[in-house]
């Protein structure tokens, strides 16, 4: 059994997911019967209320998670425990830390949460700060191959406030990406509903018809920072909603997929990408600090993004101001 009761928060891209599926995403070894039993006994609660497995969750909701059976019970000193090297690695990722917030510089290739085949992930590394009340809490997510700023809350109250800011779309997130071609217009907003297709590693987000009940509203602002002739463009992207793979799916939908994206790319973008990894980086987050004031965190370019910049001749000093200053949602 896990050693403690946890309070976790529903991420933006998990809005409207069923409770039982939310549990299965995080703990694939759990059976439906186990989730059903915990819900029936009142051990699982959402915002303090009893729930049923089929109930749907709202982004930012607080889920009480009771002690859970482990897929492979841990033994003292086994490979699941953090080593000193693991702890040092976790601490090396810190961009900013105070008594309520930790901001990590998540590298390309490191998953945020575990799964059936994923044993190395950010969630596991959070034990480097301790267990129980000392263990930081995830309040949003990044794709495995997206690098950049990842925020954590220290303690349930800080996590609740941060998760609430994301759920209410109050966090200003700026991503940098390199895409194929030169989008026209150079600045604008993509307002295109998306829906999930496929499962697990084959899951993709595709444009949805206006009346499709499975479609989820998705909005992204974009701004061109620099161009490499007509071959590629360095873009700033700001998601106003938080759908799975939103930026990748939206750029692909307007005909300018992000380079290095083998899931949403075209033959042309894959050829132009060559050996480049996914060219998507969570550059900056600005939001209210849970203790008061404003929190602004920037992540330096990852080695993968540096390789893309070097390949196309982009330099950071080409972006000397906020490309989204004054930009607001169109609706």
PDB file of C-alpha atoms in Angstrom:
ATOM      1  CA  UNK A   1       0.000   0.000   0.000  1.00  0.00           C
ATOM      2  CA  UNK A   2       1.114   3.599  -0.571  1.00  0.00           C
ATOM      3  CA  UNK A   3       1.870   5.160   2.773  1.00  0.00           C
ATOM      4  CA  UNK A   4      -0.449   8.132   2.845  1.00  0.00           C
ATOM      5  CA  UNK A   5      -3.636   9.846   1.815  1.00  0.00           C
ATOM      6  CA  UNK A   6      -2.941  12.270  -1.038  1.00  0.00           C
ATOM      7  CA  UNK A   7      -4.768  15.263  -2.452  1.00  0.00           C
ATOM      8  CA  UNK A   8      -4.227  15.589  -6.190  1.00  0.00           C
ATOM      9  CA  UNK A   9      -5.648  18.141  -8.582  1.00  0.00           C
ATOM     10  CA  UNK A  10      -7.315  17.555 -11.929  1.00  0.00           C
ATOM     11  CA  UNK A  11      -5.195  19.002 -14.741  1.00  0.00           C
ATOM     12  CA  UNK A  12      -6.495  21.267 -17.500  1.00  0.00           C
ATOM     13  CA  UNK A  13      -6.359  18.546 -20.123  1.00  0.00           C
ATOM     14  CA  UNK A  14      -8.243  16.153 -17.844  1.00  0.00           C
ATOM     15  CA  UNK A  15     -11.389  18.277 -17.635  1.00  0.00           C
ATOM     16  CA  UNK A  16     -14.547  16.140 -18.007  1.00  0.00           C
ATOM     17  CA  UNK A  17     -12.686  12.823 -17.666  1.00  0.00           C
ATOM     18  CA  UNK A  18     -14.452  10.043 -15.728  1.00  0.00           C
ATOM     19  CA  UNK A  19     -13.178   9.410 -12.211  1.00  0.00           C
ATOM     20  CA  UNK A  20     -12.336   5.756 -12.899  1.00  0.00           C
ATOM     21  CA  UNK A  21     -10.382   6.660 -16.038  1.00  0.00           C
ATOM     22  CA  UNK A  22      -8.536   9.397 -14.147  1.00  0.00           C
ATOM     23  CA  UNK A  23      -7.357   6.765 -11.643  1.00  0.00           C
ATOM     24  CA  UNK A  24      -6.392   4.327 -14.409  1.00  0.00           C
ATOM     25  CA  UNK A  25      -4.271   6.974 -16.134  1.00  0.00           C
ATOM     26  CA  UNK A  26      -2.197   7.486 -12.995  1.00  0.00           C
ATOM     27  CA  UNK A  27      -2.210   3.963 -11.599  1.00  0.00           C
ATOM     28  CA  UNK A  28      -2.661   1.551 -14.540  1.00  0.00           C
ATOM     29  CA  UNK A  29      -2.376  -1.478 -12.240  1.00  0.00           C
ATOM     30  CA  UNK A  30      -5.607  -0.603 -10.407  1.00  0.00           C
ATOM     31  CA  UNK A  31      -8.689  -2.561 -11.418  1.00  0.00           C
ATOM     32  CA  UNK A  32     -12.119  -1.049 -11.943  1.00  0.00           C
ATOM     33  CA  UNK A  33     -13.371  -3.096  -9.007  1.00  0.00           C
ATOM     34  CA  UNK A  34     -10.722  -1.580  -6.728  1.00  0.00           C
ATOM     35  CA  UNK A  35     -11.657   1.973  -7.748  1.00  0.00           C
ATOM     36  CA  UNK A  36     -15.350   1.186  -7.379  1.00  0.00           C
ATOM     37  CA  UNK A  37     -14.822  -0.241  -3.883  1.00  0.00           C
ATOM     38  CA  UNK A  38     -12.853   2.810  -2.705  1.00  0.00           C
ATOM     39  CA  UNK A  39     -15.519   5.156  -4.079  1.00  0.00           C
ATOM     40  CA  UNK A  40     -18.358   3.149  -2.501  1.00  0.00           C
ATOM     41  CA  UNK A  41     -16.660   3.249   0.903  1.00  0.00           C
ATOM     42  CA  UNK A  42     -16.217   7.033   0.612  1.00  0.00           C
ATOM     43  CA  UNK A  43     -12.428   6.771   0.579  1.00  0.00           C
ATOM     44  CA  UNK A  44     -12.287   8.741  -2.690  1.00  0.00           C
ATOM     45  CA  UNK A  45     -13.720  12.239  -2.506  1.00  0.00           C
ATOM     46  CA  UNK A  46     -13.779  15.165  -4.904  1.00  0.00           C
ATOM     47  CA  UNK A  47     -13.800  18.622  -3.345  1.00  0.00           C
ATOM     48  CA  UNK A  48     -14.862  16.912  -0.114  1.00  0.00           C
ATOM     49  CA  UNK A  49     -17.871  15.082  -1.589  1.00  0.00           C
ATOM     50  CA  UNK A  50     -18.488  11.388  -2.219  1.00  0.00           C
ATOM     51  CA  UNK A  51     -18.359  10.344  -5.876  1.00  0.00           C
ATOM     52  CA  UNK A  52     -19.111   7.433  -8.188  1.00  0.00           C
ATOM     53  CA  UNK A  53     -16.620   5.911 -10.649  1.00  0.00           C
ATOM     54  CA  UNK A  54     -18.573   7.243 -13.639  1.00  0.00           C
ATOM     55  CA  UNK A  55     -18.742  10.823 -12.351  1.00  0.00           C
ATOM     56  CA  UNK A  56     -16.847  13.346 -14.471  1.00  0.00           C
ATOM     57  CA  UNK A  57     -14.146  15.590 -13.050  1.00  0.00           C
ATOM     58  CA  UNK A  58     -13.647  19.321 -13.457  1.00  0.00           C
ATOM     59  CA  UNK A  59     -10.245  20.937 -14.064  1.00  0.00           C
ATOM     60  CA  UNK A  60      -8.802  22.160 -10.774  1.00  0.00           C
ATOM     61  CA  UNK A  61     -10.928  19.827  -8.611  1.00  0.00           C
ATOM     62  CA  UNK A  62      -9.213  18.352  -5.532  1.00  0.00           C
ATOM     63  CA  UNK A  63      -9.301  14.541  -5.469  1.00  0.00           C
ATOM     64  CA  UNK A  64      -8.728  12.738  -2.180  1.00  0.00           C
ATOM     65  CA  UNK A  65      -6.731   9.614  -2.992  1.00  0.00           C
ATOM     66  CA  UNK A  66      -6.583   6.971  -0.252  1.00  0.00           C
ATOM     67  CA  UNK A  67      -3.611   4.628   0.282  1.00  0.00           C
ATOM     68  CA  UNK A  68      -3.413   2.490  -2.860  1.00  0.00           C
ATOM     69  CA  UNK A  69      -2.138  -1.034  -3.449  1.00  0.00           C
ATOM     70  CA  UNK A  70       1.133  -1.037  -5.360  1.00  0.00           C
ATOM     71  CA  UNK A  71       1.729  -2.939  -8.554  1.00  0.00           C
ATOM     72  CA  UNK A  72       4.959  -4.339  -7.181  1.00  0.00           C
ATOM     73  CA  UNK A  73       5.308  -3.922  -3.421  1.00  0.00           C
ATOM     74  CA  UNK A  74       8.525  -2.122  -2.566  1.00  0.00           C
ATOM     75  CA  UNK A  75      11.243  -3.662  -0.491  1.00  0.00           C
ATOM     76  CA  UNK A  76      13.864  -1.667   1.402  1.00  0.00           C
ATOM     77  CA  UNK A  77      16.688  -0.760  -0.931  1.00  0.00           C
ATOM     78  CA  UNK A  78      15.040  -1.969  -4.129  1.00  0.00           C
ATOM     79  CA  UNK A  79      15.240  -0.109  -7.437  1.00  0.00           C
ATOM     80  CA  UNK A  80      12.021   1.850  -6.823  1.00  0.00           C
ATOM     81  CA  UNK A  81      13.576   3.822  -3.954  1.00  0.00           C
ATOM     82  CA  UNK A  82      15.355   7.058  -4.850  1.00  0.00           C
ATOM     83  CA  UNK A  83      19.124   6.878  -4.798  1.00  0.00           C
ATOM     84  CA  UNK A  84      21.382   9.765  -3.855  1.00  0.00           C
ATOM     85  CA  UNK A  85      21.997  10.194  -7.565  1.00  0.00           C
ATOM     86  CA  UNK A  86      18.229  10.397  -8.220  1.00  0.00           C
ATOM     87  CA  UNK A  87      17.862  13.029  -5.505  1.00  0.00           C
ATOM     88  CA  UNK A  88      20.777  15.067  -6.846  1.00  0.00           C
ATOM     89  CA  UNK A  89      19.281  14.855 -10.352  1.00  0.00           C
ATOM     90  CA  UNK A  90      15.857  16.024  -9.132  1.00  0.00           C
ATOM     91  CA  UNK A  91      17.383  18.983  -7.304  1.00  0.00           C
ATOM     92  CA  UNK A  92      19.477  19.886 -10.366  1.00  0.00           C
ATOM     93  CA  UNK A  93      16.271  20.559 -12.308  1.00  0.00           C
ATOM     94  CA  UNK A  94      15.152  23.379  -9.984  1.00  0.00           C
ATOM     95  CA  UNK A  95      14.739  26.792 -11.636  1.00  0.00           C
ATOM     96  CA  UNK A  96      13.068  28.444  -8.660  1.00  0.00           C
ATOM     97  CA  UNK A  97      12.067  27.379  -5.159  1.00  0.00           C
ATOM     98  CA  UNK A  98      10.513  29.055  -2.132  1.00  0.00           C
ATOM     99  CA  UNK A  99       8.316  27.953   0.769  1.00  0.00           C
ATOM    100  CA  UNK A 100       5.263  27.401  -1.479  1.00  0.00           C
ATOM    101  CA  UNK A 101       6.439  26.817  -5.043  1.00  0.00           C
ATOM    102  CA  UNK A 102       8.992  24.796  -6.964  1.00  0.00           C
ATOM    103  CA  UNK A 103       9.620  25.381 -10.672  1.00  0.00           C
ATOM    104  CA  UNK A 104      11.481  22.656 -12.511  1.00  0.00           C
ATOM    105  CA  UNK A 105      13.247  22.780 -15.855  1.00  0.00           C
ATOM    106  CA  UNK A 106      11.799  19.556 -17.258  1.00  0.00           C
ATOM    107  CA  UNK A 107      14.087  18.003 -19.846  1.00  0.00           C
ATOM    108  CA  UNK A 108      13.016  16.485 -23.141  1.00  0.00           C
ATOM    109  CA  UNK A 109      12.171  12.788 -22.813  1.00  0.00           C
ATOM    110  CA  UNK A 110      11.259  12.796 -19.111  1.00  0.00           C
ATOM    111  CA  UNK A 111       7.596  11.912 -18.508  1.00  0.00           C
ATOM    112  CA  UNK A 112       5.692  13.906 -15.896  1.00  0.00           C
ATOM    113  CA  UNK A 113       3.792  10.891 -14.604  1.00  0.00           C
ATOM    114  CA  UNK A 114       4.353   7.158 -14.754  1.00  0.00           C
ATOM    115  CA  UNK A 115       2.528   4.440 -16.638  1.00  0.00           C
ATOM    116  CA  UNK A 116       2.707   0.748 -17.350  1.00  0.00           C
ATOM    117  CA  UNK A 117       6.044   1.067 -19.186  1.00  0.00           C
ATOM    118  CA  UNK A 118       7.294   4.294 -17.585  1.00  0.00           C
ATOM    119  CA  UNK A 119       9.343   3.976 -14.406  1.00  0.00           C
ATOM    120  CA  UNK A 120      11.396   7.186 -14.641  1.00  0.00           C
ATOM    121  CA  UNK A 121       9.213  10.252 -14.326  1.00  0.00           C
ATOM    122  CA  UNK A 122       8.919  13.579 -12.499  1.00  0.00           C
ATOM    123  CA  UNK A 123       6.245  12.354 -10.090  1.00  0.00           C
ATOM    124  CA  UNK A 124       8.596   9.665  -8.769  1.00  0.00           C
ATOM    125  CA  UNK A 125      11.426  12.173  -8.344  1.00  0.00           C
ATOM    126  CA  UNK A 126       9.321  14.401  -6.092  1.00  0.00           C
ATOM    127  CA  UNK A 127      10.165  12.116  -3.179  1.00  0.00           C
ATOM    128  CA  UNK A 128      13.535  13.904  -3.231  1.00  0.00           C
ATOM    129  CA  UNK A 129      11.835  16.621  -1.159  1.00  0.00           C
ATOM    130  CA  UNK A 130      10.325  14.147   1.307  1.00  0.00           C
ATOM    131  CA  UNK A 131       7.055  12.317   1.801  1.00  0.00           C
ATOM    132  CA  UNK A 132       3.719  13.258   3.312  1.00  0.00           C
ATOM    133  CA  UNK A 133       3.192  17.000   3.647  1.00  0.00           C
ATOM    134  CA  UNK A 134       6.763  17.637   2.467  1.00  0.00           C
ATOM    135  CA  UNK A 135       6.171  16.018  -0.920  1.00  0.00           C
ATOM    136  CA  UNK A 136       5.506  18.593  -3.676  1.00  0.00           C
ATOM    137  CA  UNK A 137       2.381  18.198  -5.797  1.00  0.00           C
ATOM    138  CA  UNK A 138       2.009  18.385  -9.573  1.00  0.00           C
ATOM    139  CA  UNK A 139      -0.444  21.100 -10.656  1.00  0.00           C
ATOM    140  CA  UNK A 140      -0.146  20.823 -14.454  1.00  0.00           C
ATOM    141  CA  UNK A 141       1.633  18.674 -17.017  1.00  0.00           C
ATOM    142  CA  UNK A 142       3.903  18.773 -20.047  1.00  0.00           C
ATOM    143  CA  UNK A 143       4.205  16.149 -22.779  1.00  0.00           C
ATOM    144  CA  UNK A 144       7.145  13.766 -22.361  1.00  0.00           C
ATOM    145  CA  UNK A 145       9.075  15.345 -25.233  1.00  0.00           C
ATOM    146  CA  UNK A 146       8.258  18.983 -24.379  1.00  0.00           C
ATOM    147  CA  UNK A 147      10.964  20.710 -22.350  1.00  0.00           C
ATOM    148  CA  UNK A 148      10.654  23.706 -20.062  1.00  0.00           C
ATOM    149  CA  UNK A 149       8.905  25.164 -17.016  1.00  0.00           C
ATOM    150  CA  UNK A 150       6.915  22.773 -14.809  1.00  0.00           C
ATOM    151  CA  UNK A 151       5.367  24.152 -11.607  1.00  0.00           C
ATOM    152  CA  UNK A 152       4.813  22.261  -8.354  1.00  0.00           C
ATOM    153  CA  UNK A 153       3.004  23.240  -5.185  1.00  0.00           C
ATOM    154  CA  UNK A 154       4.534  22.718  -1.752  1.00  0.00           C
ATOM    155  CA  UNK A 155       1.746  21.495   0.479  1.00  0.00           C
ATOM    156  CA  UNK A 156      -1.964  21.095  -0.302  1.00  0.00           C
ATOM    157  CA  UNK A 157      -2.930  24.765   0.045  1.00  0.00           C
ATOM    158  CA  UNK A 158      -0.242  26.050  -2.338  1.00  0.00           C
ATOM    159  CA  UNK A 159      -1.039  23.250  -4.804  1.00  0.00           C
ATOM    160  CA  UNK A 160      -4.755  24.036  -4.644  1.00  0.00           C
ATOM    161  CA  UNK A 161      -4.168  27.728  -5.413  1.00  0.00           C
ATOM    162  CA  UNK A 162      -1.790  26.997  -8.283  1.00  0.00           C
ATOM    163  CA  UNK A 163      -4.070  24.321  -9.773  1.00  0.00           C
ATOM    164  CA  UNK A 164      -6.973  26.750  -9.491  1.00  0.00           C
ATOM    165  CA  UNK A 165      -5.055  29.392 -11.424  1.00  0.00           C
ATOM    166  CA  UNK A 166      -4.450  26.914 -14.256  1.00  0.00           C
ATOM    167  CA  UNK A 167      -8.056  25.701 -14.213  1.00  0.00           C
ATOM    168  CA  UNK A 168      -9.363  29.294 -14.407  1.00  0.00           C
ATOM    169  CA  UNK A 169      -6.989  30.077 -17.316  1.00  0.00           C
ATOM    170  CA  UNK A 170      -5.181  32.703 -15.253  1.00  0.00           C
ATOM    171  CA  UNK A 171      -1.693  31.373 -15.984  1.00  0.00           C
ATOM    172  CA  UNK A 172       0.015  33.066 -18.933  1.00  0.00           C
ATOM    173  CA  UNK A 173       2.032  30.345 -20.616  1.00  0.00           C
ATOM    174  CA  UNK A 174       4.436  31.084 -23.447  1.00  0.00           C
ATOM    175  CA  UNK A 175       5.893  28.260 -25.521  1.00  0.00           C
ATOM    176  CA  UNK A 176       8.567  28.515 -28.171  1.00  0.00           C
ATOM    177  CA  UNK A 177       8.376  26.253 -31.191  1.00  0.00           C
ATOM    178  CA  UNK A 178       9.979  25.818 -34.593  1.00  0.00           C
ATOM    179  CA  UNK A 179       7.483  24.898 -37.306  1.00  0.00           C
ATOM    180  CA  UNK A 180       7.713  24.117 -40.983  1.00  0.00           C
ATOM    181  CA  UNK A 181       6.958  26.974 -43.361  1.00  0.00           C
ATOM    182  CA  UNK A 182       5.830  30.528 -42.635  1.00  0.00           C
ATOM    183  CA  UNK A 183       2.316  30.923 -41.194  1.00  0.00           C
ATOM    184  CA  UNK A 184       0.138  33.645 -42.740  1.00  0.00           C
ATOM    185  CA  UNK A 185      -0.955  35.804 -41.078  1.00  0.00           C
ATOM    186  CA  UNK A 186       2.153  36.005 -38.928  1.00  0.00           C
ATOM    187  CA  UNK A 187       0.088  36.613 -35.775  1.00  0.00           C
ATOM    188  CA  UNK A 188      -3.355  35.376 -34.849  1.00  0.00           C
ATOM    189  CA  UNK A 189      -5.478  32.961 -32.879  1.00  0.00           C
ATOM    190  CA  UNK A 190      -6.516  29.401 -33.620  1.00  0.00           C
ATOM    191  CA  UNK A 191     -10.015  28.600 -32.337  1.00  0.00           C
ATOM    192  CA  UNK A 192     -10.506  24.963 -33.232  1.00  0.00           C
ATOM    193  CA  UNK A 193     -12.180  22.299 -31.118  1.00  0.00           C
ATOM    194  CA  UNK A 194     -10.240  19.055 -30.684  1.00  0.00           C
ATOM    195  CA  UNK A 195     -11.263  15.499 -29.867  1.00  0.00           C
ATOM    196  CA  UNK A 196      -9.311  12.465 -28.760  1.00  0.00           C
ATOM    197  CA  UNK A 197      -8.941   9.451 -31.015  1.00  0.00           C
ATOM    198  CA  UNK A 198      -7.080   6.209 -30.368  1.00  0.00           C
ATOM    199  CA  UNK A 199      -5.749   4.992 -27.036  1.00  0.00           C
ATOM    200  CA  UNK A 200      -2.495   5.004 -25.047  1.00  0.00           C
ATOM    201  CA  UNK A 201       0.553   5.543 -27.294  1.00  0.00           C
ATOM    202  CA  UNK A 202      -1.767   5.874 -30.301  1.00  0.00           C
ATOM    203  CA  UNK A 203      -3.878   8.634 -28.751  1.00  0.00           C
ATOM    204  CA  UNK A 204      -4.127  11.760 -30.900  1.00  0.00           C
ATOM    205  CA  UNK A 205      -6.097  14.985 -30.879  1.00  0.00           C
ATOM    206  CA  UNK A 206      -7.879  15.771 -34.128  1.00  0.00           C
ATOM    207  CA  UNK A 207     -10.039  18.703 -35.253  1.00  0.00           C
ATOM    208  CA  UNK A 208     -13.678  18.204 -34.323  1.00  0.00           C
ATOM    209  CA  UNK A 209     -16.763  19.266 -36.240  1.00  0.00           C
ATOM    210  CA  UNK A 210     -18.626  22.222 -34.658  1.00  0.00           C
ATOM    211  CA  UNK A 211     -21.511  20.048 -33.390  1.00  0.00           C
ATOM    212  CA  UNK A 212     -19.443  17.010 -32.402  1.00  0.00           C
ATOM    213  CA  UNK A 213     -20.303  16.273 -28.729  1.00  0.00           C
ATOM    214  CA  UNK A 214     -16.814  14.837 -28.223  1.00  0.00           C
ATOM    215  CA  UNK A 215     -15.137  18.032 -29.351  1.00  0.00           C
ATOM    216  CA  UNK A 216     -13.450  20.143 -26.666  1.00  0.00           C
ATOM    217  CA  UNK A 217     -13.012  23.898 -27.231  1.00  0.00           C
ATOM    218  CA  UNK A 218      -9.358  24.779 -27.773  1.00  0.00           C
ATOM    219  CA  UNK A 219      -7.795  28.203 -28.349  1.00  0.00           C
ATOM    220  CA  UNK A 220      -4.191  29.125 -29.096  1.00  0.00           C
ATOM    221  CA  UNK A 221      -2.613  32.493 -29.859  1.00  0.00           C
ATOM    222  CA  UNK A 222       0.459  32.461 -32.119  1.00  0.00           C
ATOM    223  CA  UNK A 223       3.102  35.002 -33.096  1.00  0.00           C
ATOM    224  CA  UNK A 224       6.010  34.676 -35.510  1.00  0.00           C
ATOM    225  CA  UNK A 225       9.319  35.729 -33.948  1.00  0.00           C
ATOM    226  CA  UNK A 226      11.740  34.921 -36.780  1.00  0.00           C
ATOM    227  CA  UNK A 227      11.945  33.065 -40.086  1.00  0.00           C
ATOM    228  CA  UNK A 228      14.520  30.926 -41.828  1.00  0.00           C
ATOM    229  CA  UNK A 229      13.639  32.003 -45.377  1.00  0.00           C
ATOM    230  CA  UNK A 230      10.476  30.068 -46.272  1.00  0.00           C
ATOM    231  CA  UNK A 231      11.675  26.815 -44.727  1.00  0.00           C
ATOM    232  CA  UNK A 232      10.835  27.237 -41.069  1.00  0.00           C
ATOM    233  CA  UNK A 233       9.585  29.735 -38.492  1.00  0.00           C
ATOM    234  CA  UNK A 234      10.314  30.306 -34.826  1.00  0.00           C
ATOM    235  CA  UNK A 235       6.942  30.800 -33.181  1.00  0.00           C
ATOM    236  CA  UNK A 236       5.671  31.927 -29.805  1.00  0.00           C
ATOM    237  CA  UNK A 237       2.522  30.029 -28.796  1.00  0.00           C
ATOM    238  CA  UNK A 238       0.108  30.801 -25.964  1.00  0.00           C
ATOM    239  CA  UNK A 239      -2.596  28.243 -25.135  1.00  0.00           C
ATOM    240  CA  UNK A 240      -5.721  29.783 -23.616  1.00  0.00           C
ATOM    241  CA  UNK A 241      -7.064  26.286 -22.974  1.00  0.00           C
ATOM    242  CA  UNK A 242      -5.184  23.181 -21.858  1.00  0.00           C
ATOM    243  CA  UNK A 243      -6.093  20.273 -24.113  1.00  0.00           C
ATOM    244  CA  UNK A 244      -3.834  17.271 -24.592  1.00  0.00           C
ATOM    245  CA  UNK A 245      -1.294  17.944 -27.375  1.00  0.00           C
ATOM    246  CA  UNK A 246      -3.131  21.218 -28.093  1.00  0.00           C
ATOM    247  CA  UNK A 247      -0.219  23.186 -29.553  1.00  0.00           C
ATOM    248  CA  UNK A 248       1.004  20.269 -31.625  1.00  0.00           C
ATOM    249  CA  UNK A 249      -2.486  19.523 -32.995  1.00  0.00           C
ATOM    250  CA  UNK A 250      -3.321  23.173 -33.677  1.00  0.00           C
ATOM    251  CA  UNK A 251      -0.109  23.914 -35.588  1.00  0.00           C
ATOM    252  CA  UNK A 252      -0.588  20.749 -37.622  1.00  0.00           C
ATOM    253  CA  UNK A 253      -4.197  21.753 -38.333  1.00  0.00           C
ATOM    254  CA  UNK A 254      -3.151  25.073 -39.916  1.00  0.00           C
ATOM    255  CA  UNK A 255      -0.549  23.324 -42.066  1.00  0.00           C
ATOM    256  CA  UNK A 256       2.579  24.184 -40.045  1.00  0.00           C
ATOM    257  CA  UNK A 257       3.376  21.200 -37.805  1.00  0.00           C
ATOM    258  CA  UNK A 258       6.080  21.548 -35.179  1.00  0.00           C
ATOM    259  CA  UNK A 259       9.389  20.087 -36.322  1.00  0.00           C
ATOM    260  CA  UNK A 260      10.524  16.854 -34.712  1.00  0.00           C
ATOM    261  CA  UNK A 261       6.906  15.833 -34.084  1.00  0.00           C
ATOM    262  CA  UNK A 262       6.531  12.304 -35.430  1.00  0.00           C
ATOM    263  CA  UNK A 263       2.918  12.001 -34.257  1.00  0.00           C
ATOM    264  CA  UNK A 264       1.475  15.154 -35.847  1.00  0.00           C
ATOM    265  CA  UNK A 265       4.063  15.836 -38.526  1.00  0.00           C
ATOM    266  CA  UNK A 266       3.757  15.470 -42.305  1.00  0.00           C
ATOM    267  CA  UNK A 267       6.204  13.790 -44.649  1.00  0.00           C
ATOM    268  CA  UNK A 268       7.612  17.228 -45.491  1.00  0.00           C
ATOM    269  CA  UNK A 269       8.033  18.310 -41.860  1.00  0.00           C
ATOM    270  CA  UNK A 270       9.613  14.986 -40.924  1.00  0.00           C
ATOM    271  CA  UNK A 271      12.083  15.312 -43.783  1.00  0.00           C
ATOM    272  CA  UNK A 272      12.956  18.891 -42.786  1.00  0.00           C
ATOM    273  CA  UNK A 273      13.315  17.832 -39.131  1.00  0.00           C
ATOM    274  CA  UNK A 274      16.057  15.343 -39.891  1.00  0.00           C
ATOM    275  CA  UNK A 275      17.545  14.288 -36.553  1.00  0.00           C
ATOM    276  CA  UNK A 276      15.975  17.155 -34.610  1.00  0.00           C
ATOM    277  CA  UNK A 277      13.851  16.219 -31.583  1.00  0.00           C
ATOM    278  CA  UNK A 278      10.472  17.833 -30.855  1.00  0.00           C
ATOM    279  CA  UNK A 279      10.953  21.595 -31.193  1.00  0.00           C
ATOM    280  CA  UNK A 280       8.533  22.658 -28.452  1.00  0.00           C
ATOM    281  CA  UNK A 281       9.649  24.367 -25.256  1.00  0.00           C
ATOM    282  CA  UNK A 282       7.643  25.758 -22.316  1.00  0.00           C
ATOM    283  CA  UNK A 283       9.638  28.976 -22.147  1.00  0.00           C
ATOM    284  CA  UNK A 284       7.751  31.061 -19.582  1.00  0.00           C
ATOM    285  CA  UNK A 285       4.932  31.009 -17.032  1.00  0.00           C
ATOM    286  CA  UNK A 286       3.428  34.038 -15.323  1.00  0.00           C
ATOM    287  CA  UNK A 287       0.677  33.768 -12.698  1.00  0.00           C
ATOM    288  CA  UNK A 288      -0.326  34.883  -9.228  1.00  0.00           C
ATOM    289  CA  UNK A 289       1.966  33.482  -6.547  1.00  0.00           C
ATOM    290  CA  UNK A 290      -0.097  31.505  -4.005  1.00  0.00           C
ATOM    291  CA  UNK A 291       1.494  33.593  -1.240  1.00  0.00           C
ATOM    292  CA  UNK A 292       0.836  36.938  -2.957  1.00  0.00           C
ATOM    293  CA  UNK A 293       2.414  38.927  -5.747  1.00  0.00           C
ATOM    294  CA  UNK A 294       3.316  37.646  -9.210  1.00  0.00           C
ATOM    295  CA  UNK A 295       5.404  34.598 -10.070  1.00  0.00           C
ATOM    296  CA  UNK A 296       7.337  34.683 -13.345  1.00  0.00           C
ATOM    297  CA  UNK A 297       9.608  31.795 -14.295  1.00  0.00           C
ATOM    298  CA  UNK A 298      11.595  31.278 -17.498  1.00  0.00           C
ATOM    299  CA  UNK A 299      13.397  28.130 -18.605  1.00  0.00           C
ATOM    300  CA  UNK A 300      16.635  28.291 -20.587  1.00  0.00           C
ATOM    301  CA  UNK A 301      16.667  26.563 -23.943  1.00  0.00           C
ATOM    302  CA  UNK A 302      17.044  22.798 -23.766  1.00  0.00           C
ATOM    303  CA  UNK A 303      19.831  21.113 -25.779  1.00  0.00           C
ATOM    304  CA  UNK A 304      17.176  19.884 -28.248  1.00  0.00           C
ATOM    305  CA  UNK A 305      15.846  23.406 -28.875  1.00  0.00           C
ATOM    306  CA  UNK A 306      19.381  24.801 -29.037  1.00  0.00           C
ATOM    307  CA  UNK A 307      20.073  22.310 -31.816  1.00  0.00           C
ATOM    308  CA  UNK A 308      17.045  23.595 -33.723  1.00  0.00           C
ATOM    309  CA  UNK A 309      18.092  27.220 -33.261  1.00  0.00           C
ATOM    310  CA  UNK A 310      21.613  26.435 -34.451  1.00  0.00           C
ATOM    311  CA  UNK A 311      20.324  24.525 -37.477  1.00  0.00           C
ATOM    312  CA  UNK A 312      18.116  27.385 -38.699  1.00  0.00           C
ATOM    313  CA  UNK A 313      20.235  30.303 -37.476  1.00  0.00           C
ATOM    314  CA  UNK A 314      17.887  31.655 -34.809  1.00  0.00           C
ATOM    315  CA  UNK A 315      19.274  33.510 -31.786  1.00  0.00           C
ATOM    316  CA  UNK A 316      17.503  34.258 -28.512  1.00  0.00           C
ATOM    317  CA  UNK A 317      18.123  38.004 -28.757  1.00  0.00           C
ATOM    318  CA  UNK A 318      15.703  38.148 -31.705  1.00  0.00           C
ATOM    319  CA  UNK A 319      12.897  37.949 -29.133  1.00  0.00           C
ATOM    320  CA  UNK A 320      13.453  41.019 -26.987  1.00  0.00           C
ATOM    321  CA  UNK A 321       9.893  41.550 -25.726  1.00  0.00           C
ATOM    322  CA  UNK A 322       6.673  39.701 -24.896  1.00  0.00           C
ATOM    323  CA  UNK A 323       5.132  38.792 -28.279  1.00  0.00           C
ATOM    324  CA  UNK A 324       1.711  38.521 -26.594  1.00  0.00           C
ATOM    325  CA  UNK A 325       1.726  41.839 -24.759  1.00  0.00           C
ATOM    326  CA  UNK A 326      -1.849  43.122 -24.814  1.00  0.00           C
ATOM    327  CA  UNK A 327      -3.177  39.970 -26.494  1.00  0.00           C
ATOM    328  CA  UNK A 328      -6.422  38.617 -25.039  1.00  0.00           C
ATOM    329  CA  UNK A 329      -8.740  35.754 -25.880  1.00  0.00           C
ATOM    330  CA  UNK A 330     -11.030  36.613 -28.758  1.00  0.00           C
ATOM    331  CA  UNK A 331     -14.070  35.381 -26.871  1.00  0.00           C
TER     332      UNK A 331
END
